[in-house]
Coordinates of C-alpha atoms in Angstrom, one line a residue:
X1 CA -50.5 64.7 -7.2
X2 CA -49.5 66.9 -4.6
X3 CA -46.0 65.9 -2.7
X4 CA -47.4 65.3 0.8
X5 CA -49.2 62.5 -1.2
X6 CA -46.3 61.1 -2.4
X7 CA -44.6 61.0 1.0
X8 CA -47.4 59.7 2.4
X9 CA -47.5 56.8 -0.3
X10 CA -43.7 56.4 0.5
X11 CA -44.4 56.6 4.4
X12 CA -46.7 53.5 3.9
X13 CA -44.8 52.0 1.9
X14 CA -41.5 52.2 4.3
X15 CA -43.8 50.7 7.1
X16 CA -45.2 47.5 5.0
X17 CA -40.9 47.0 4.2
X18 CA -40.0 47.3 7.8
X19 CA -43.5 45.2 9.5
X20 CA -42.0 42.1 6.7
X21 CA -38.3 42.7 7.9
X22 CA -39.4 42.4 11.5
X23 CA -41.6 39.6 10.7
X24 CA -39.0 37.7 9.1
X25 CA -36.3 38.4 11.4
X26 CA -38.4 36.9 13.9
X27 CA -39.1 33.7 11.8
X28 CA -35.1 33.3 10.9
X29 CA -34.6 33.4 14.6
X30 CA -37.2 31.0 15.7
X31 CA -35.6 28.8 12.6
X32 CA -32.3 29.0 14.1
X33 CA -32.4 25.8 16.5
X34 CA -34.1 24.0 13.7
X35 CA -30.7 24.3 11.6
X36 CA -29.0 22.5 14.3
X37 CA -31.3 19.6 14.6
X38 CA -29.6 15.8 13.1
X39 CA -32.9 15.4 11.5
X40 CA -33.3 17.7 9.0
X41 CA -32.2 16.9 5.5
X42 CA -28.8 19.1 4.9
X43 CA -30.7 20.7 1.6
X44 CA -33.3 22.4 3.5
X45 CA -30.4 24.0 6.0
X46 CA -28.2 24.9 3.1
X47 CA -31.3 26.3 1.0
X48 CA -32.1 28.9 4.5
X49 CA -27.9 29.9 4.4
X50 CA -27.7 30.2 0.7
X51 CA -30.7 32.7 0.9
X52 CA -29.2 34.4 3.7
X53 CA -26.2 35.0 1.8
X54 CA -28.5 36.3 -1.1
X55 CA -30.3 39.1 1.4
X56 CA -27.2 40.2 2.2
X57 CA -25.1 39.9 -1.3
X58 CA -24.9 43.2 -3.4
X59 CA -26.2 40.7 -6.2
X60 CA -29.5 41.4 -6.7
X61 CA -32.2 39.8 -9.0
X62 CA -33.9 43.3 -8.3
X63 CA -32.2 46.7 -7.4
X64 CA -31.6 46.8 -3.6
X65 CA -34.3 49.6 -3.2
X66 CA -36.7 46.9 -3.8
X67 CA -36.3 44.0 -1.7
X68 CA -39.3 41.7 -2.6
X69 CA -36.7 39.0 -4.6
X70 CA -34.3 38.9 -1.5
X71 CA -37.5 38.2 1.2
X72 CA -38.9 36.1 -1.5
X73 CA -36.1 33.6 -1.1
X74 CA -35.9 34.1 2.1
X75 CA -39.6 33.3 3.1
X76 CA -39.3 30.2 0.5
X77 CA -36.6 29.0 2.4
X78 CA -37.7 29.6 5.7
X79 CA -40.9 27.4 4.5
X80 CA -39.1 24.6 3.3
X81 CA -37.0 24.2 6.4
X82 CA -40.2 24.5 8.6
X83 CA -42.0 21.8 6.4
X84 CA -38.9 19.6 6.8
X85 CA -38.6 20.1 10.1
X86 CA -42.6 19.0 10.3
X87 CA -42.0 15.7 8.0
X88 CA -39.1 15.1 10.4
X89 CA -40.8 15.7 13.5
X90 CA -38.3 18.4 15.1
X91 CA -39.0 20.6 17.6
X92 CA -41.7 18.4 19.6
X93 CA -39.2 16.3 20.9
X94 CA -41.2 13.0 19.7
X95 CA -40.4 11.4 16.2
X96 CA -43.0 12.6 13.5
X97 CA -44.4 8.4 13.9
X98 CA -45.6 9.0 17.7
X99 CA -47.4 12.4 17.2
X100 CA -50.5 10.5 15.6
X101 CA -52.5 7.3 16.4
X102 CA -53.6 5.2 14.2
X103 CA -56.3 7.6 13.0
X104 CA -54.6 10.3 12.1
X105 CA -55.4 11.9 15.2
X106 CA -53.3 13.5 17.8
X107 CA -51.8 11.6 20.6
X108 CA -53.5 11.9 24.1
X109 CA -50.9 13.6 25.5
X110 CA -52.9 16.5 25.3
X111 CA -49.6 18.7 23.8
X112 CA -50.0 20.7 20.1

């Protein structure tokens, strides 16, 4: 192949990296008032820290070029705190009981 393939391949390749970093550094930041709240189980916040730590440790599962195990965690933890936060009900200002009726439906507040 000729090399202005290759850097185009890398270019790519560079931009996919940097669109997940962004992406994610938006979702840890969005996360952050979530890791505050009383009603999240302490596992879930330590699970987003300890992966924290792990993105930014020199101790990779991968070499650093390749940073797929380091926003793998980070994603997985990111997950878990958001479906905590859901079973817990954080972030509407409402207990998780009160956002539903009876029949599984929304409350007629009208809010999502």
């Amino acid at each position: 192949m000729d090399t202005s393939v290759w850097l185009l391949i890398g270019a790519l390749v560079l931009l996919l990296m940097a669109g997940a970093a962004a992406v994610l550094l938006v979702r840890v930041i969005r996360a952050r008032r979530l890791l505050v709240d009383a009603g999240i189980p302490l596992r879930n916040k330590a699970l987003v820290w300890a992966s924290v730590i792990y993105t930014v440790s020199p101790v990779d599962l991968l070499p650093d070029p390749v940073y797929l195990d380091d926003i793998g965690f980070l994603l997985l933890a990111l997950r878990s705190l958001h479906a905590a936060a859901h079973a817990a009900g954080a972030g509407r200002g409402r207990p998780a009981a009160a956002q539903t009726d009876a029949g599984g439906n929304l409350s007629a507040s009208g809010s999502n």
